[in-house]
mmCIF file of C-alpha atoms in Angstrom:
data_model
loop_
_atom_site.group_PDB
_atom_site.id
_atom_site.type_symbol
_atom_site.label_atom_id
_atom_site.label_comp_id
_atom_site.label_asym_id
_atom_site.label_seq_id
_atom_site.Cartn_x
_atom_site.Cartn_y
_atom_site.Cartn_z
ATOM 1 C CA THR V 1 11.742 -28.503 1.024
ATOM 2 C CA LEU V 2 12.513 -30.425 4.205
ATOM 3 C CA GLU V 3 10.687 -33.466 2.824
ATOM 4 C CA ALA V 4 12.708 -33.412 -0.422
ATOM 5 C CA LEU V 5 15.956 -33.087 1.528
ATOM 6 C CA MET V 6 15.084 -36.030 3.787
ATOM 7 C CA GLU V 7 14.256 -38.103 0.731
ATOM 8 C CA TYR V 8 17.662 -37.176 -0.715
ATOM 9 C CA LEU V 9 19.400 -38.147 2.537
ATOM 10 C CA GLY V 10 17.711 -41.550 2.312
ATOM 11 C CA LYS V 11 19.071 -44.024 4.874
ATOM 12 C CA HIS V 12 20.855 -41.163 6.655
ATOM 13 C CA ALA V 13 17.650 -39.199 7.385
ATOM 14 C CA PRO V 14 16.898 -41.051 10.678
ATOM 15 C CA ARG V 15 20.314 -39.886 11.961
ATOM 16 C CA VAL V 16 19.380 -36.194 11.682
ATOM 17 C CA MET V 17 18.820 -34.616 15.106
ATOM 18 C CA SER V 18 15.290 -33.545 16.049
ATOM 19 C CA TRP V 19 16.121 -29.886 16.499
ATOM 20 C CA ASP V 20 13.463 -27.185 16.154
ATOM 21 C CA ARG V 21 14.986 -23.966 17.423
ATOM 22 C CA ASP V 22 17.594 -21.331 16.498
ATOM 23 C CA GLY V 23 16.128 -21.259 12.974
ATOM 24 C CA TYR V 24 16.282 -25.036 12.525
ATOM 25 C CA LYS V 25 13.311 -27.224 11.667
ATOM 26 C CA GLY V 26 13.685 -30.977 11.972
ATOM 27 C CA GLY V 27 17.440 -30.555 12.349
ATOM 28 C CA VAL V 28 17.792 -28.524 9.148
ATOM 29 C CA PHE V 29 18.533 -24.826 8.711
ATOM 30 C CA PHE V 30 17.756 -23.414 5.259
ATOM 31 C CA ASP V 31 19.893 -20.353 4.502
ATOM 32 C CA LYS V 32 17.910 -17.348 3.263
ATOM 33 C CA ARG V 33 18.702 -14.037 1.605
ATOM 34 C CA PRO V 34 17.614 -10.749 3.217
ATOM 35 C CA ASP V 35 14.463 -10.808 1.041
ATOM 36 C CA GLY V 36 13.519 -14.216 2.459
ATOM 37 C CA SER V 37 14.303 -16.280 -0.655
ATOM 38 C CA LEU V 38 16.396 -19.437 -0.304
ATOM 39 C CA THR V 39 20.092 -19.324 -1.195
ATOM 40 C CA GLY V 40 20.229 -23.010 -2.096
ATOM 41 C CA GLU V 41 22.351 -23.847 0.954
ATOM 42 C CA CYS V 42 21.389 -25.544 4.198
ATOM 43 C CA VAL V 43 22.916 -26.924 7.380
ATOM 44 C CA VAL V 44 21.960 -30.393 8.624
ATOM 45 C CA LYS V 45 22.594 -31.385 12.254
ATOM 46 C CA PHE V 46 23.373 -35.080 12.643
ATOM 47 C CA GLU V 47 23.188 -36.913 15.977
ATOM 48 C CA SER V 48 26.889 -37.781 15.923
ATOM 49 C CA LYS V 49 30.119 -37.037 14.107
ATOM 50 C CA ARG V 50 30.142 -40.591 12.755
ATOM 51 C CA ALA V 51 26.623 -40.220 11.302
ATOM 52 C CA ALA V 52 27.610 -36.935 9.647
ATOM 53 C CA MET V 53 30.755 -38.427 8.122
ATOM 54 C CA TYR V 54 28.891 -41.476 6.728
ATOM 55 C CA ALA V 55 26.253 -39.203 5.224
ATOM 56 C CA LEU V 56 28.902 -36.918 3.739
ATOM 57 C CA VAL V 57 30.480 -39.798 1.833
ATOM 58 C CA ASP V 58 27.128 -40.784 0.300
ATOM 59 C CA ILE V 59 25.564 -37.403 -0.458
ATOM 60 C CA ASP V 60 28.484 -35.268 -1.691
ATOM 61 C CA ARG V 61 28.298 -34.679 -5.450
ATOM 62 C CA GLY V 62 24.919 -36.386 -5.688
ATOM 63 C CA ARG V 63 21.943 -35.069 -7.653
ATOM 64 C CA MET V 64 18.667 -33.678 -6.411
ATOM 65 C CA GLY V 65 16.654 -33.426 -9.590
ATOM 66 C CA PRO V 66 18.832 -31.481 -12.047
ATOM 67 C CA LYS V 67 20.965 -29.914 -9.301
ATOM 68 C CA LEU V 68 24.395 -31.201 -8.301
ATOM 69 C CA ILE V 69 24.752 -31.247 -4.492
ATOM 70 C CA TYR V 70 28.009 -30.369 -2.750
ATOM 71 C CA ALA V 71 28.371 -31.312 0.908
ATOM 72 C CA CYS V 72 30.986 -30.355 3.478
ATOM 73 C CA TYR V 73 31.521 -31.095 7.164
ATOM 74 C CA GLU V 74 31.932 -28.386 9.772
ATOM 75 C CA VAL V 75 32.306 -28.514 13.532
ATOM 76 C CA VAL V 76 30.899 -25.489 15.337
ATOM 77 C CA PRO V 77 32.690 -24.982 18.666
ATOM 78 C CA ALA V 78 30.745 -24.277 21.823
ATOM 79 C CA PRO V 79 30.930 -20.820 23.408
ATOM 80 C CA PRO V 80 32.683 -20.652 26.810
ATOM 81 C CA ASP V 81 30.984 -22.852 29.421
ATOM 82 C CA ARG V 82 28.092 -23.735 27.115
ATOM 83 C CA GLY V 83 28.187 -27.384 26.201
ATOM 84 C CA ARG V 84 30.112 -28.145 29.407
ATOM 85 C CA VAL V 85 28.857 -30.522 32.060
ATOM 86 C CA LYS V 86 29.977 -31.451 35.551
ATOM 87 C CA LEU V 87 30.123 -35.105 36.589
ATOM 88 C CA MET V 88 29.504 -35.967 40.236
ATOM 89 C CA GLY V 89 29.978 -39.060 42.355
ATOM 90 C CA LEU V 90 33.133 -40.307 40.639
ATOM 91 C CA PRO V 91 35.328 -42.827 42.494
ATOM 92 C CA THR V 92 38.616 -41.341 43.748
ATOM 93 C CA LYS V 93 40.662 -43.551 41.397
ATOM 94 C CA THR V 94 38.919 -42.110 38.286
ATOM 95 C CA SER V 95 41.221 -40.995 35.444
ATOM 96 C CA THR V 96 40.504 -38.700 32.493
ATOM 97 C CA LYS V 97 40.492 -41.834 30.305
ATOM 98 C CA ASP V 98 37.701 -43.264 32.489
ATOM 99 C CA VAL V 99 35.669 -40.089 31.942
ATOM 100 C CA ILE V 100 36.224 -40.239 28.171
ATOM 101 C CA ASN V 101 35.157 -43.902 28.155
ATOM 102 C CA PHE V 102 32.035 -43.001 30.183
ATOM 103 C CA PHE V 103 30.995 -40.675 27.340
ATOM 104 C CA SER V 104 32.080 -42.967 24.497
ATOM 105 C CA GLY V 105 29.762 -42.528 21.527
ATOM 106 C CA TRP V 106 28.961 -38.930 22.455
ATOM 107 C CA LEU V 107 30.392 -35.850 20.757
ATOM 108 C CA LEU V 108 33.077 -34.517 23.089
ATOM 109 C CA ALA V 109 35.213 -31.543 22.051
ATOM 110 C CA PRO V 110 38.578 -32.593 20.567
ATOM 111 C CA GLU V 111 41.264 -33.269 23.172
ATOM 112 C CA ALA V 112 43.781 -31.813 20.728
ATOM 113 C CA ASP V 113 42.106 -28.414 21.217
ATOM 114 C CA GLY V 114 42.805 -28.490 24.947
ATOM 115 C CA HIS V 115 39.426 -29.898 25.972
ATOM 116 C CA ASP V 116 40.617 -32.805 28.108
ATOM 117 C CA PRO V 117 38.180 -33.713 30.884
ATOM 118 C CA GLU V 118 39.272 -31.960 34.072
ATOM 119 C CA LEU V 119 39.232 -33.901 37.322
ATOM 120 C CA LEU V 120 38.418 -31.415 40.100
ATOM 121 C CA LEU V 121 40.591 -31.400 43.219
ATOM 122 C CA GLY V 122 40.022 -30.101 46.737
ATOM 123 C CA ASP V 123 42.169 -27.585 48.669
ATOM 124 C CA GLU V 124 44.672 -30.279 49.621
ATOM 125 C CA GLY V 125 44.857 -31.734 46.107
ATOM 126 C CA GLU V 126 42.538 -34.622 46.926
ATOM 127 C CA PRO V 127 39.974 -35.850 44.338
ATOM 128 C CA THR V 128 36.503 -34.353 44.906
ATOM 129 C CA GLY V 129 34.680 -36.990 42.883
ATOM 130 C CA GLU V 130 33.776 -34.342 40.312
ATOM 131 C CA ALA V 131 34.997 -33.589 36.797
ATOM 132 C CA THR V 132 34.129 -31.214 33.971
ATOM 133 C CA VAL V 133 33.708 -32.294 30.364
ATOM 134 C CA THR V 134 33.300 -30.175 27.232
ATOM 135 C CA PHE V 135 31.000 -31.438 24.502
ATOM 136 C CA LEU V 136 31.475 -30.540 20.853
ATOM 137 C CA ASP V 137 28.590 -28.081 21.051
ATOM 138 C CA VAL V 138 25.561 -27.135 23.124
ATOM 139 C CA GLU V 139 23.288 -29.458 21.153
ATOM 140 C CA ALA V 140 25.501 -32.452 21.947
ATOM 141 C CA SER V 141 25.422 -31.725 25.687
ATOM 142 C CA ASP V 142 21.647 -31.127 25.604
ATOM 143 C CA HIS V 143 21.192 -34.386 23.732
ATOM 144 C CA ALA V 144 23.248 -36.218 26.359
ATOM 145 C CA LEU V 145 21.198 -34.723 29.206
ATOM 146 C CA VAL V 146 17.963 -36.251 27.936
ATOM 147 C CA GLU V 147 19.088 -39.411 26.137
ATOM 148 C CA PHE V 148 22.092 -40.680 28.081
ATOM 149 C CA ASP V 149 22.275 -44.346 29.075
ATOM 150 C CA TRP V 150 22.224 -43.944 32.867
ATOM 151 C CA THR V 151 23.134 -47.590 33.397
ATOM 152 C CA ARG V 152 26.749 -46.725 32.503
ATOM 153 C CA LYS V 153 29.114 -46.732 35.468
ATOM 154 C CA VAL V 154 32.656 -45.665 36.332
ATOM 155 C CA HIS V 155 34.543 -48.406 38.203
ATOM 156 C CA GLY V 156 31.185 -49.940 39.125
ATOM 157 C CA VAL V 157 29.809 -46.685 40.562
ATOM 158 C CA THR V 158 26.744 -44.845 39.248
ATOM 159 C CA VAL V 159 27.549 -41.197 38.542
ATOM 160 C CA SER V 160 25.488 -38.250 37.355
ATOM 161 C CA PHE V 161 26.107 -35.021 35.494
ATOM 162 C CA GLU V 162 24.491 -31.617 35.019
ATOM 163 C CA PRO V 163 25.036 -28.558 32.785
ATOM 164 C CA MET V 164 27.573 -26.008 34.041
ATOM 165 C CA VAL V 165 25.584 -23.045 32.729
ATOM 166 C CA PRO V 166 22.077 -22.429 34.101
ATOM 167 C CA ILE V 167 19.557 -23.459 31.479
ATOM 168 C CA THR V 168 16.889 -21.122 30.081
ATOM 169 C CA TRP V 169 13.120 -21.419 30.372
ATOM 170 C CA ASP V 170 12.832 -22.516 26.719
ATOM 171 C CA GLU V 171 15.304 -25.316 27.417
ATOM 172 C CA VAL V 172 13.374 -26.323 30.541
ATOM 173 C CA GLU V 173 10.100 -26.517 28.600
ATOM 174 C CA GLU V 174 11.723 -28.614 25.890
ATOM 175 C CA LYS V 175 13.368 -31.015 28.309
ATOM 176 C CA TRP V 176 10.430 -31.235 30.724
ATOM 177 C CA THR V 177 8.562 -33.485 28.294
ATOM 178 C CA LEU V 178 11.439 -35.961 28.736
ATOM 179 C CA ARG V 179 11.703 -35.612 32.523
ATOM 180 C CA ASP V 180 11.375 -39.340 33.140
ATOM 181 C CA GLN V 181 14.821 -39.675 31.528
ATOM 182 C CA PHE V 182 16.476 -37.006 33.714
ATOM 183 C CA ALA V 183 19.242 -37.818 36.125
ATOM 184 C CA PRO V 184 18.303 -37.030 39.740
ATOM 185 C CA SER V 185 20.982 -34.299 39.695
ATOM 186 C CA THR V 186 19.289 -32.575 36.753
ATOM 187 C CA ILE V 187 15.930 -32.617 38.577
ATOM 188 C CA LYS V 188 17.718 -31.145 41.612
ATOM 189 C CA LEU V 189 19.291 -28.439 39.438
ATOM 190 C CA LEU V 190 15.895 -27.477 37.996
ATOM 191 C CA THR V 191 14.416 -27.417 41.503
ATOM 192 C CA ASP V 192 17.292 -25.368 42.934
ATOM 193 C CA GLN V 193 16.913 -22.812 40.161
ATOM 194 C CA GLY V 194 13.190 -22.540 40.864
ATOM 195 C CA TRP V 195 11.999 -23.985 37.553
ATOM 196 C CA ILE V 196 10.047 -26.824 39.099
#
């Protein structure tokens, strides 16, 4: 059960993402056979890579009652343009390193896989003050949209960001309960798309 799993996770349970869609409940997806019975496997979504790695060290090869538990870590890549956001209002002297530092602590896609932040340029090659960033997955970008620390700045300037792919009605309903945490650009995006 979810309760038994959270008890097994112990001190790591508070680091599990609150995720109740796509078959997940409380950040956990229990794998089932075609007849609906459990396979004995599950996927747990943690709020960060660091939290997942710490949990992995503690819970791998542990026991849940008489059963020996094996744990592994897997990164699920985002589909094209999902999990990508556009930053706006960046100073002209902004570098990709500045963008990475702005999102420090958040799950960005590995740079080694070609997911460097991209600083957008105008027709004459001049900085537009915008950049695109790819998160590790859609959940990470969604999490950032509603829980980001908006006091962070780039070279002393307040910037904002919004998803690159139009969000769905289900996503709007979920995020609307947290609207007081939205960036003004996200409110504008929802308004422009006719959601609010």
